[in-house]
Amino acid sequence: TLLLFFFLGSALTSSVPKIKEPLLYPYGKDHGDTRNPKSDDGVSPEISTAVPFPFYGKTYNSIYVDNNGLISFSATVPEFAGTPDTLPLNGGPPLVAPFWGDVYNPIRGDVFWRQTQDPKLLQRCTEEINQYYPEMSFTATWAFVATWDRVAYFGSKSKKVNTFQAVLTTNEELSFITLNYADIHWTTGTSSGGDAKTGLGGIPAQAGFDNGDKTNYYIMPGSRTSDILNITKISNVNYPGRWVFQVDEYVTDHTMDCFF
């Protein structure tokens, strides 16, 4: 599959020591998370961030968590966003798409999120980013954790579920996004042409970033193809299922190292 990449930033190391921490950051009600409503194409209320989050040349003070595997800045995506569009979008807000597909949590699963300045979690963010970007001196002052926990797809007639996560962290100057893929078993809901029994076919899910300016965007490997199922097996930081990106400024001259 030939994919076109516009690289907005990637980890710069070619070999990174394996992290001892588990792939997913802690999440759920026991960790103070808010849970999104169980609804088709549901979205969180506007979340005012405790600090500004830099995202490719601009800073944002509010974000939304969409049930369909999206985080958007300052505005929501359209309600019909269960079927992923090709990046860059023709209009719409800047967004991060950990796994943009037709999630349907009324059948199964939960969408959790929280912003935090908990010292223990910020210490983990700090240590991991400094491992992936050893040439930088980064100390996290804020983080946002959004987790799609064992979520089903629209029209599902199977027990297939996906679990994935996005972690945003910043010191108000530098900012990073970590995408963690624990389990990916389906790609497509029936409204996107998928098979109700397999969750495959049709227009598969997409992962990546979109600045919102129709020029600067990044498409993750396998997006909108059946190969997106393999996102748990590859990485740009030598940790299968984990992808880490610096996102505060435009970075167009970096190459992507993928580890299989």
Coordinates of C-alpha atoms in Angstrom, one line a residue:
T1 CA 0.0 0.0 0.0
L2 CA 1.4 3.4 -1.0
L3 CA 0.8 6.0 1.6
L4 CA 1.5 9.7 1.4
F5 CA 2.9 11.1 4.6
F6 CA 3.3 14.7 5.6
F7 CA 5.5 14.5 8.7
L8 CA 4.6 17.0 11.4
G9 CA 7.1 15.5 13.7
S10 CA 8.4 12.2 15.0
A11 CA 10.7 10.8 17.6
L12 CA 14.2 11.5 16.5
T13 CA 16.0 8.5 18.0
S14 CA 16.8 5.4 15.9
S15 CA 16.9 3.1 18.9
V16 CA 15.1 3.7 22.2
P17 CA 15.4 1.6 25.4
K18 CA 12.2 -0.3 26.2
I19 CA 10.1 1.4 28.8
K20 CA 9.3 -0.7 31.9
E21 CA 5.9 0.9 32.4
P22 CA 2.9 -0.8 30.8
L23 CA 1.8 0.4 27.4
L24 CA -1.3 2.2 28.6
Y25 CA -1.3 5.0 31.1
P26 CA -3.7 4.5 34.1
Y27 CA -7.3 5.3 33.2
G28 CA -10.9 4.8 34.4
K29 CA -13.2 6.0 37.1
D30 CA -10.7 4.9 39.8
H31 CA -8.2 7.4 38.4
G32 CA -10.6 10.3 38.3
D33 CA -11.6 10.0 34.7
T34 CA -14.8 11.4 33.2
R35 CA -16.8 9.0 31.1
N36 CA -18.4 10.1 27.9
P37 CA -22.1 9.4 27.4
K38 CA -23.0 6.2 25.7
S39 CA -24.4 7.5 22.4
D40 CA -23.9 7.2 18.7
D41 CA -21.4 9.8 17.5
G42 CA -21.2 11.2 21.1
V43 CA -18.7 13.9 22.2
S44 CA -17.6 15.3 25.5
P45 CA -18.5 18.8 26.6
E46 CA -16.0 21.5 25.9
I47 CA -13.0 20.8 28.1
S48 CA -11.1 24.0 29.2
T49 CA -7.5 23.1 29.6
A50 CA -5.6 24.3 32.7
V51 CA -2.7 25.4 30.5
P52 CA -2.5 26.3 26.8
F53 CA -1.6 23.4 24.6
P54 CA 0.7 24.2 21.6
F55 CA -0.2 22.4 18.4
Y56 CA 1.7 23.2 15.3
G57 CA 2.2 26.9 15.6
K58 CA -0.9 27.8 17.5
T59 CA -2.1 27.3 21.1
Y60 CA -5.4 26.0 22.2
N61 CA -7.3 26.3 25.5
S62 CA -10.1 23.9 24.9
I63 CA -10.5 20.4 23.5
Y64 CA -13.2 17.8 22.8
V65 CA -13.1 14.0 23.0
D66 CA -15.2 12.4 20.4
N67 CA -16.5 8.8 20.8
N68 CA -15.4 8.1 17.2
G69 CA -11.7 8.1 18.2
L70 CA -10.9 11.8 17.8
I71 CA -9.6 14.7 19.9
S72 CA -10.4 18.1 18.4
F73 CA -9.2 21.6 19.4
S74 CA -11.6 24.5 20.0
A75 CA -14.5 22.9 18.1
T76 CA -16.2 19.6 17.5
V77 CA -16.2 17.5 14.4
P78 CA -19.5 17.0 12.6
E79 CA -21.9 14.5 14.1
F80 CA -21.7 12.3 11.1
A81 CA -18.0 11.7 11.6
G82 CA -18.2 8.0 12.2
T83 CA -16.8 7.4 8.7
P84 CA -13.2 8.8 8.5
D85 CA -12.5 11.4 5.8
T86 CA -9.2 11.6 4.0
L87 CA -6.7 14.0 5.5
P88 CA -6.4 16.9 5.2
L89 CA -10.0 17.7 5.9
N90 CA -11.9 20.1 3.7
G91 CA -12.7 22.4 6.7
G92 CA -13.2 21.4 10.3
P93 CA -11.1 21.9 13.4
P94 CA -7.5 20.9 14.1
L95 CA -7.6 17.3 15.4
V96 CA -5.7 14.3 16.6
A97 CA -7.1 11.0 15.4
P98 CA -5.8 8.0 17.4
F99 CA -8.3 5.7 15.7
W100 CA -11.0 7.5 13.7
G101 CA -13.7 4.9 13.1
D102 CA -17.4 4.3 13.9
V103 CA -17.2 3.5 17.6
Y104 CA -20.5 2.6 19.2
N105 CA -20.2 2.5 22.9
P106 CA -23.9 1.8 23.6
I107 CA -23.1 -1.8 22.6
R108 CA -19.9 -2.2 24.5
G109 CA -17.0 -0.1 25.9
D110 CA -16.3 3.3 27.5
V111 CA -14.6 6.5 26.5
F112 CA -12.7 8.0 29.4
W113 CA -10.7 11.3 29.7
R114 CA -9.1 13.5 32.2
Q115 CA -6.6 16.4 32.4
T116 CA -4.1 16.1 35.2
Q117 CA -1.2 17.7 36.9
D118 CA -0.6 14.7 39.2
P119 CA 3.1 14.6 40.0
K120 CA 3.4 10.9 39.5
L121 CA 1.8 10.9 36.1
L122 CA 3.8 14.0 35.0
Q123 CA 7.0 12.3 36.1
R124 CA 6.2 9.3 33.9
C125 CA 5.5 11.7 31.0
T126 CA 8.8 13.5 31.6
E127 CA 10.9 10.4 31.8
E128 CA 9.4 8.8 28.7
I129 CA 9.6 11.9 26.5
N130 CA 13.2 12.5 27.6
Q131 CA 14.0 8.9 26.6
Y132 CA 12.4 9.3 23.2
Y133 CA 13.9 12.8 22.7
P134 CA 17.3 12.7 24.5
E135 CA 18.5 15.9 23.0
M136 CA 15.8 17.8 24.8
S137 CA 15.3 18.8 28.4
F138 CA 11.6 18.4 29.0
T139 CA 9.6 18.6 32.2
A140 CA 5.9 18.0 31.8
T141 CA 3.6 20.4 33.7
W142 CA 0.3 19.1 32.3
A143 CA -1.2 16.0 30.7
F144 CA -4.4 14.9 29.2
V145 CA -5.3 11.2 28.9
A146 CA -8.1 10.0 26.7
T147 CA -8.8 6.2 26.5
W148 CA -11.2 4.2 24.3
D149 CA -11.6 1.1 26.5
R150 CA -12.9 -2.1 24.8
V151 CA -15.2 -0.2 22.4
A152 CA -17.4 -1.9 19.9
Y153 CA -18.3 -0.7 16.3
F154 CA -21.6 0.5 15.0
G155 CA -23.8 -2.3 13.8
S156 CA -21.6 -4.9 15.6
K157 CA -22.8 -8.5 15.7
S158 CA -19.6 -9.8 17.1
K159 CA -17.6 -9.5 20.4
K160 CA -14.7 -7.6 18.8
V161 CA -13.6 -4.6 20.7
N162 CA -10.7 -2.1 20.4
T163 CA -8.6 -0.4 23.2
F164 CA -6.5 2.6 22.4
Q165 CA -5.3 5.8 24.0
A166 CA -4.0 9.3 23.4
V167 CA -1.8 11.2 25.9
L168 CA -1.1 14.9 25.4
T169 CA 1.6 16.5 27.5
T170 CA 3.2 19.9 27.5
N171 CA 5.4 22.4 29.5
E172 CA 3.5 25.2 27.7
E173 CA 6.3 25.6 25.1
L174 CA 7.1 22.0 24.0
S175 CA 4.2 19.6 23.4
F176 CA 4.0 15.9 22.6
I177 CA 1.3 13.3 21.8
T178 CA 1.7 9.6 22.6
L179 CA -0.7 7.2 20.9
N180 CA -1.0 3.8 22.5
Y181 CA -2.7 0.8 20.8
A182 CA -3.4 -2.1 23.1
D183 CA -5.9 -4.1 21.1
I184 CA -7.2 -3.4 17.6
H185 CA -9.6 -6.1 16.3
W186 CA -12.0 -4.2 14.1
T187 CA -11.6 -1.4 11.5
T188 CA -15.1 -0.5 10.3
G189 CA -18.7 0.0 11.4
T190 CA -21.6 -1.0 9.1
S191 CA -22.5 2.6 8.3
S192 CA -19.0 2.8 6.7
G193 CA -19.6 -0.3 4.7
G194 CA -18.1 -2.8 7.2
D195 CA -19.3 -6.3 7.8
A196 CA -21.5 -6.6 11.0
K197 CA -20.0 -10.0 11.9
T198 CA -16.3 -9.1 11.4
G199 CA -16.0 -5.3 11.7
L200 CA -13.8 -5.3 8.6
G201 CA -14.2 -4.1 5.0
G202 CA -15.7 -0.8 3.8
I203 CA -13.8 2.3 4.7
P204 CA -11.5 1.3 7.5
A205 CA -10.4 3.6 10.3
Q206 CA -7.8 6.4 10.0
A207 CA -5.2 7.6 12.4
G208 CA -3.1 10.7 12.2
F209 CA -3.1 14.5 12.7
D210 CA -4.6 17.5 10.9
N211 CA -3.5 21.0 11.5
G212 CA -6.7 22.4 9.9
D213 CA -4.9 24.5 7.3
K214 CA -5.3 22.0 4.5
T215 CA -1.5 21.7 4.1
N216 CA 0.0 20.3 7.2
Y217 CA -1.1 16.9 8.2
Y218 CA 0.2 13.4 9.0
I219 CA -1.3 10.0 8.1
M220 CA -0.4 7.0 10.2
P221 CA 0.7 3.8 8.4
G222 CA -2.2 1.6 7.3
S223 CA -4.8 4.3 7.6
R224 CA -8.1 3.7 5.7
T225 CA -6.8 0.2 4.7
S226 CA -7.1 -3.2 6.3
D227 CA -3.4 -2.7 7.4
I228 CA -4.5 -0.4 10.2
L229 CA -5.1 -3.7 12.2
N230 CA -1.3 -3.9 12.4
I231 CA -0.9 -0.6 14.3
T232 CA -0.4 -2.6 17.5
K233 CA 2.7 -4.3 16.1
I234 CA 4.7 -1.4 14.8
S235 CA 6.1 1.8 16.3
N236 CA 8.2 4.9 15.7
V237 CA 9.9 4.5 19.2
N238 CA 10.7 0.8 19.2
Y239 CA 7.8 -0.1 21.5
P240 CA 5.1 -2.0 19.5
G241 CA 1.8 -0.2 19.7
R242 CA 3.3 3.1 20.8
W243 CA 3.8 6.2 18.6
V244 CA 5.2 9.5 19.9
F245 CA 5.2 12.9 18.2
Q246 CA 6.5 16.3 19.0
V247 CA 3.6 18.6 17.9
D248 CA 4.4 22.2 19.1
E249 CA 6.0 23.4 15.8
Y250 CA 6.2 22.3 12.2
V251 CA 8.8 19.7 11.6
T252 CA 9.0 18.8 7.9
D253 CA 12.6 17.4 7.5
H254 CA 12.4 14.4 9.8
T255 CA 12.1 10.9 8.5
M256 CA 10.0 8.2 10.1
D257 CA 11.7 5.2 11.7
C258 CA 9.2 2.4 11.9
F259 CA 10.1 -0.7 14.0
F260 CA 8.4 -4.0 13.3

